[in-house]
Tab-separated table of N, CA, C and O in Angstrom:
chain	number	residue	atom	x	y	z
A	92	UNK	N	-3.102	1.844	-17.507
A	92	UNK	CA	-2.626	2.143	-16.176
A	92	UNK	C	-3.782	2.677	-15.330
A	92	UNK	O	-4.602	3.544	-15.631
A	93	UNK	N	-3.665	1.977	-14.223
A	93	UNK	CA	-4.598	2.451	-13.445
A	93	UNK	C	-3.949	3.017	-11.831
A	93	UNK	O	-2.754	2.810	-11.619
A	94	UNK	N	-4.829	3.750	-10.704
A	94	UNK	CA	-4.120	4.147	-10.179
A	94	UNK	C	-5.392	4.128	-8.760
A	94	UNK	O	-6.604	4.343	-8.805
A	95	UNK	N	-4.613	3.824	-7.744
A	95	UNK	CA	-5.773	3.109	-6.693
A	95	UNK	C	-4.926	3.232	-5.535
A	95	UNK	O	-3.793	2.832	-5.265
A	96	UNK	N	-6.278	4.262	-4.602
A	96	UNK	CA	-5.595	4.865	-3.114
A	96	UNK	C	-6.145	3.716	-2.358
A	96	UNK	O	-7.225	3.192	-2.630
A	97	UNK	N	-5.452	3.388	-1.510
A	97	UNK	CA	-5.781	3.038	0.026
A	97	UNK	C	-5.086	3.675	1.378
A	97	UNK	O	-4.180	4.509	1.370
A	98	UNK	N	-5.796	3.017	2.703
A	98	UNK	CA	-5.977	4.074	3.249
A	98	UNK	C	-5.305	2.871	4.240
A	98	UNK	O	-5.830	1.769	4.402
A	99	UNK	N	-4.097	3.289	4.838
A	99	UNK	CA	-3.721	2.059	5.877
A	99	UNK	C	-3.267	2.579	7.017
A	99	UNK	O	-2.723	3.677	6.905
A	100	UNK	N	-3.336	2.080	8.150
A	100	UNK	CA	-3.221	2.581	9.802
A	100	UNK	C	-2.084	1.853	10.387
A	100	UNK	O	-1.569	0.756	10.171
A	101	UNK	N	-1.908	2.631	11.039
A	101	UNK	CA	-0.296	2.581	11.993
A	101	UNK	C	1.151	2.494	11.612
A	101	UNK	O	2.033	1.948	12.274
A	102	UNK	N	1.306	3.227	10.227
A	102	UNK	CA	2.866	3.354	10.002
A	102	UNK	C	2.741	5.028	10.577
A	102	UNK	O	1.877	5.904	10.534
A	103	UNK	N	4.519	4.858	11.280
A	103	UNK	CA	4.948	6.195	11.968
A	103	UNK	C	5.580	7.040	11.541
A	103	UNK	O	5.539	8.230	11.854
A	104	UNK	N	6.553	6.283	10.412
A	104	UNK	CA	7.667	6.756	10.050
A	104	UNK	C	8.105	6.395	8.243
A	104	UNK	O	7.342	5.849	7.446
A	105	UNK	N	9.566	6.894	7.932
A	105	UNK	CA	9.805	5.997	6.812
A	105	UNK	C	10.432	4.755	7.037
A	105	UNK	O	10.628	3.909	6.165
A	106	UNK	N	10.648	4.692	7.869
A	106	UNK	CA	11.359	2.633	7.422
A	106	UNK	C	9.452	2.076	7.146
A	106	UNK	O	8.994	1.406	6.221
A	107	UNK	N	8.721	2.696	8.375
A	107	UNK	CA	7.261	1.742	7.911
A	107	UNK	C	6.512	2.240	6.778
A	107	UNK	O	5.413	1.705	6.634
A	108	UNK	N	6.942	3.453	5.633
A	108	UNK	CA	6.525	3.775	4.671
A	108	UNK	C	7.517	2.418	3.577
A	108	UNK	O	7.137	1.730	2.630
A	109	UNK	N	8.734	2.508	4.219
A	109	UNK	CA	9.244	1.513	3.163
A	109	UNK	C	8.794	0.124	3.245
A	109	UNK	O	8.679	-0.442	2.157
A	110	UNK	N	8.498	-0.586	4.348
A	110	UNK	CA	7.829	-2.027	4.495
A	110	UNK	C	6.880	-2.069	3.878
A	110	UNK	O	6.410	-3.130	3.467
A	111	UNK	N	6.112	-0.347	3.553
A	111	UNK	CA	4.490	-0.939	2.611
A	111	UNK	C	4.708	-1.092	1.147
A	111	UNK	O	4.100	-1.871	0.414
A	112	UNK	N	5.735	-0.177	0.776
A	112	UNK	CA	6.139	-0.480	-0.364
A	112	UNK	C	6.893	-1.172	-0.944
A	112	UNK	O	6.763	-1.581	-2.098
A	113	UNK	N	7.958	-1.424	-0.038
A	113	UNK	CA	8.043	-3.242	-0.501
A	113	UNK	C	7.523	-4.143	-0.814
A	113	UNK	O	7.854	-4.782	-1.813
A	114	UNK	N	6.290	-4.537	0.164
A	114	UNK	CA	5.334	-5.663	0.252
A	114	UNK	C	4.716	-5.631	-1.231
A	114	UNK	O	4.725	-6.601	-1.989
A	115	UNK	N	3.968	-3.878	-1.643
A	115	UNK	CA	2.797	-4.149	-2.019
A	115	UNK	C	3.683	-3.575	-3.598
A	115	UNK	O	2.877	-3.191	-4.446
A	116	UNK	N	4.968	-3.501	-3.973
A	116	UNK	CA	5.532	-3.785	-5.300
A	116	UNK	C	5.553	-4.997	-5.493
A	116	UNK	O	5.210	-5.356	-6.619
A	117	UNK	N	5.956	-6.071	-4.485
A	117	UNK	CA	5.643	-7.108	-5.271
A	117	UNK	C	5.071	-7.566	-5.939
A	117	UNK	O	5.511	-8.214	-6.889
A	118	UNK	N	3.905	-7.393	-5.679
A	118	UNK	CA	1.785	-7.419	-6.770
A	118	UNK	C	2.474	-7.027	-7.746
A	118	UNK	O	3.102	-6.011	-8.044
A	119	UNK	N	2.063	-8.835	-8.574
A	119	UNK	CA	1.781	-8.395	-10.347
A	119	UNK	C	1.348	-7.534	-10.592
A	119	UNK	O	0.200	-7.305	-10.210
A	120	UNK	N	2.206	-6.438	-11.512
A	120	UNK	CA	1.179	-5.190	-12.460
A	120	UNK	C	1.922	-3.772	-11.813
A	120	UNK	O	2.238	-2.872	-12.591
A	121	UNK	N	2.179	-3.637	-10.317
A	121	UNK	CA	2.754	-2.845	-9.740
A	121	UNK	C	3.617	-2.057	-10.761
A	121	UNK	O	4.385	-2.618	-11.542
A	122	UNK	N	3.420	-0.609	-10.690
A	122	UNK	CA	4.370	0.117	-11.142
A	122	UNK	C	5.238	1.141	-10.315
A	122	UNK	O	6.451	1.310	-10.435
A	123	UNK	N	4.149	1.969	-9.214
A	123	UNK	CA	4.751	2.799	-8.555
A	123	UNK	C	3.513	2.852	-7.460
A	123	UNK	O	2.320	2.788	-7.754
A	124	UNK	N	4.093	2.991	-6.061
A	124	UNK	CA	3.866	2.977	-4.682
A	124	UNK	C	4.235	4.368	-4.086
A	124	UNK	O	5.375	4.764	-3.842
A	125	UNK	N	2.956	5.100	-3.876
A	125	UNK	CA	3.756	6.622	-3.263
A	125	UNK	C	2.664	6.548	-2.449
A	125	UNK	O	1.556	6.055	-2.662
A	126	UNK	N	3.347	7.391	-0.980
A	126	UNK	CA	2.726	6.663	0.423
A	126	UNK	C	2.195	8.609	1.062
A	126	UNK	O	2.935	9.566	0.835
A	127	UNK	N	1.314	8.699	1.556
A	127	UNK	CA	1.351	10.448	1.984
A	127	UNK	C	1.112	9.912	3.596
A	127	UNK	O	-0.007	9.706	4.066
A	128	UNK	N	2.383	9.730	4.337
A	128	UNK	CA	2.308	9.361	5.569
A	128	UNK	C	1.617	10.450	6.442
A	128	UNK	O	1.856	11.648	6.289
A	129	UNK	N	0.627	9.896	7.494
A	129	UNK	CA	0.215	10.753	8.520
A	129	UNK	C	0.608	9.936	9.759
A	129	UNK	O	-0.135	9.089	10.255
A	130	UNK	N	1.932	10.274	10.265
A	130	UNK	CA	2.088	9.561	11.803
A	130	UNK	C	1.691	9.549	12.747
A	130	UNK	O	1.711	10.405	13.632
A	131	UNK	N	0.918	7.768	12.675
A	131	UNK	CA	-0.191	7.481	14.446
A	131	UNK	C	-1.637	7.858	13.488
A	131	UNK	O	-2.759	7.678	13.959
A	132	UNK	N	-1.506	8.174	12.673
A	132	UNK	CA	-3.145	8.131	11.918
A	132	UNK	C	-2.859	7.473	10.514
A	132	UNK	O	-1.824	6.884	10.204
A	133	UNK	N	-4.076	7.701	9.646
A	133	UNK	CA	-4.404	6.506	8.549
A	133	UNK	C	-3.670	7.241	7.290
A	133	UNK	O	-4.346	8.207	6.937
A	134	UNK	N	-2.595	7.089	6.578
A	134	UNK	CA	-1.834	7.474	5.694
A	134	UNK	C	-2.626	6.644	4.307
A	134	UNK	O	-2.975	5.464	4.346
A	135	UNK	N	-2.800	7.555	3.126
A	135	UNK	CA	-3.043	7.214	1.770
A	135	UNK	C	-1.921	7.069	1.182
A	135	UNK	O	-0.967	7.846	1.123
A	136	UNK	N	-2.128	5.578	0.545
A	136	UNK	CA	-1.473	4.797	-0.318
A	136	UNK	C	-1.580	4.744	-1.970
A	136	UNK	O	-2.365	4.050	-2.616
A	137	UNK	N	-1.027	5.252	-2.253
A	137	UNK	CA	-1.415	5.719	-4.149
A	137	UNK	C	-0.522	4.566	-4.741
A	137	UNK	O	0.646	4.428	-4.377
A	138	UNK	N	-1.086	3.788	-5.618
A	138	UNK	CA	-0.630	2.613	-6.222
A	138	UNK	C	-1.016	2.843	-7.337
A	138	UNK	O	-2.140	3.322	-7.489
A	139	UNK	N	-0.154	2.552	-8.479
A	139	UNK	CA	-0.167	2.736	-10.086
A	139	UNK	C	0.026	1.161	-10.589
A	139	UNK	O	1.132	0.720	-10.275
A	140	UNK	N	-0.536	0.541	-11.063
A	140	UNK	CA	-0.452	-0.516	-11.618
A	140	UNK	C	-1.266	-0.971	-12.781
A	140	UNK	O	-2.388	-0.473	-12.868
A	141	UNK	N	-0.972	-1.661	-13.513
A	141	UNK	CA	-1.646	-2.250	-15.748
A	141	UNK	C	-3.003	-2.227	-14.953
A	141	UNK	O	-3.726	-1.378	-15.474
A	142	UNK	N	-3.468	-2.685	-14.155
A	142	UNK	CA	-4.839	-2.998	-14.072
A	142	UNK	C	-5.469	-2.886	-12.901
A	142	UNK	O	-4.553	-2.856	-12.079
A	143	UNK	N	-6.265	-2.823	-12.456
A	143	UNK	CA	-7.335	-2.805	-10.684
A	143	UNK	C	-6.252	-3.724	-10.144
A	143	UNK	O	-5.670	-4.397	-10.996
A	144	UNK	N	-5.939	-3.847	-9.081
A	144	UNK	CA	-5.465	-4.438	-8.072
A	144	UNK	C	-6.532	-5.693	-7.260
A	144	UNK	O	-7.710	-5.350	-7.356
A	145	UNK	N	-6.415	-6.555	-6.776
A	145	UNK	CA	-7.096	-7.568	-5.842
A	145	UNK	C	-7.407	-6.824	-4.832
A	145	UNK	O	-6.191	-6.903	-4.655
A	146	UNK	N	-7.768	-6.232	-4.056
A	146	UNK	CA	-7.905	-5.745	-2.832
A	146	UNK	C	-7.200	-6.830	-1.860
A	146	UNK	O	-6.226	-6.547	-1.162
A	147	UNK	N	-7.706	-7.890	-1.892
A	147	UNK	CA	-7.429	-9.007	-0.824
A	147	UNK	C	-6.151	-9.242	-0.803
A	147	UNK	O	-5.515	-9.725	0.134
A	148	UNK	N	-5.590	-8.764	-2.269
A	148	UNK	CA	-4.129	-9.177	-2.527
A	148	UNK	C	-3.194	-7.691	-1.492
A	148	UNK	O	-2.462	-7.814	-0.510
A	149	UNK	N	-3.564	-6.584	-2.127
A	149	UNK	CA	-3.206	-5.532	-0.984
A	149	UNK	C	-3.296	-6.297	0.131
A	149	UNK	O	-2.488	-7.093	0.610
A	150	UNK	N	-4.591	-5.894	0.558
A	150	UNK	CA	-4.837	-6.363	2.103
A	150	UNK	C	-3.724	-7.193	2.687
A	150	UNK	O	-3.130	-6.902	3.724
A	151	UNK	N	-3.462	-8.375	1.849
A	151	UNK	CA	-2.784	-9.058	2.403
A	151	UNK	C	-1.394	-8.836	2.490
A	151	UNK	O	-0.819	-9.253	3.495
A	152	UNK	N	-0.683	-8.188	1.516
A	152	UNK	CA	1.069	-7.300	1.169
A	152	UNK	C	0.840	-6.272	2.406
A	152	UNK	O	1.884	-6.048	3.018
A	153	UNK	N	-0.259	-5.631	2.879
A	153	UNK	CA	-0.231	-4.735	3.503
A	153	UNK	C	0.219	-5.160	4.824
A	153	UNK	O	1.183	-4.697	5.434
A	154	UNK	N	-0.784	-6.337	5.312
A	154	UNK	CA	-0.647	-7.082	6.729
A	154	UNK	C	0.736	-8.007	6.506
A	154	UNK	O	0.991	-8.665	7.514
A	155	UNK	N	1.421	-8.145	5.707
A	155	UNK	CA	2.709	-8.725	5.789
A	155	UNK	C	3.985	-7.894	6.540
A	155	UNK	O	4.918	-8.231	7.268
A	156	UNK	N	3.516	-6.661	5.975
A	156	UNK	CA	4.315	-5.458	6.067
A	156	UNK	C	4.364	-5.092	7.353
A	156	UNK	O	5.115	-4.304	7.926
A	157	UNK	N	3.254	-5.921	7.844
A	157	UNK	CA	2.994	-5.315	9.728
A	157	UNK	C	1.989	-3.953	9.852
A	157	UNK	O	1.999	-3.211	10.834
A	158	UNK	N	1.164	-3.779	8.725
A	158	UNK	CA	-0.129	-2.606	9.182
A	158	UNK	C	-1.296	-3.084	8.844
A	158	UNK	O	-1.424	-4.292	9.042
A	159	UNK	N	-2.111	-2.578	8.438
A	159	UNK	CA	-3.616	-2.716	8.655
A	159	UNK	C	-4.091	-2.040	7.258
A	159	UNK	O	-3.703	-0.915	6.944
A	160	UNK	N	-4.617	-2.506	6.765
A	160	UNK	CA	-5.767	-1.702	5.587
A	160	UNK	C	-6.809	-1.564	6.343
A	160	UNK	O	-7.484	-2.451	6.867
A	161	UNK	N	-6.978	-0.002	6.410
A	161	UNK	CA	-8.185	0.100	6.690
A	161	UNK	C	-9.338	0.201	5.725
A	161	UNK	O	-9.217	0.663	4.590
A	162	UNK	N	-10.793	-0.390	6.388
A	162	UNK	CA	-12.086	-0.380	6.033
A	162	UNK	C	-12.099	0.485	4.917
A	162	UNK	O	-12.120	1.595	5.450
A	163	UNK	N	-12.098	0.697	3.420
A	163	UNK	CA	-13.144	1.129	2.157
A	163	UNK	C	-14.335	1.239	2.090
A	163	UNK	O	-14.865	1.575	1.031
């Protein structure tokens, strides 16, 4: 198990804490998605999953969801 923050911009609330974690449980390996919202600024994304994650694969669950990964 591994466990991998990102850092994503423009959720306000919880319905847009729940769109990220929807998206980004889907990703093979996903175990648990816990979000430390900062509303109107860049909230850390703590993801637990069997192995490293794709980034690109985030990136992309993230921008489905309607936010932004920000820059690493």
């Amino acid at each position: 198990m591994t466990t991998q923050t990102y850092s994503v911009s423009g959720m306000t609330c919880g319905h847009c804490t729940s769109a990220v974690t929807e998206e980004i449980s889907k990703l093979v390996g996903v175990q648990d998605v816990q979000i430390d919202l900062v509303a109107g600024g860049t909230s850390a994304v703590h993801v637990t999953s069997e192995s490293a994650l794709d980034e690109a694969a985030v990136r992309a669950a993230v921008d489905e969801a309607g936010y932004e990964l920000a820059a690493s």
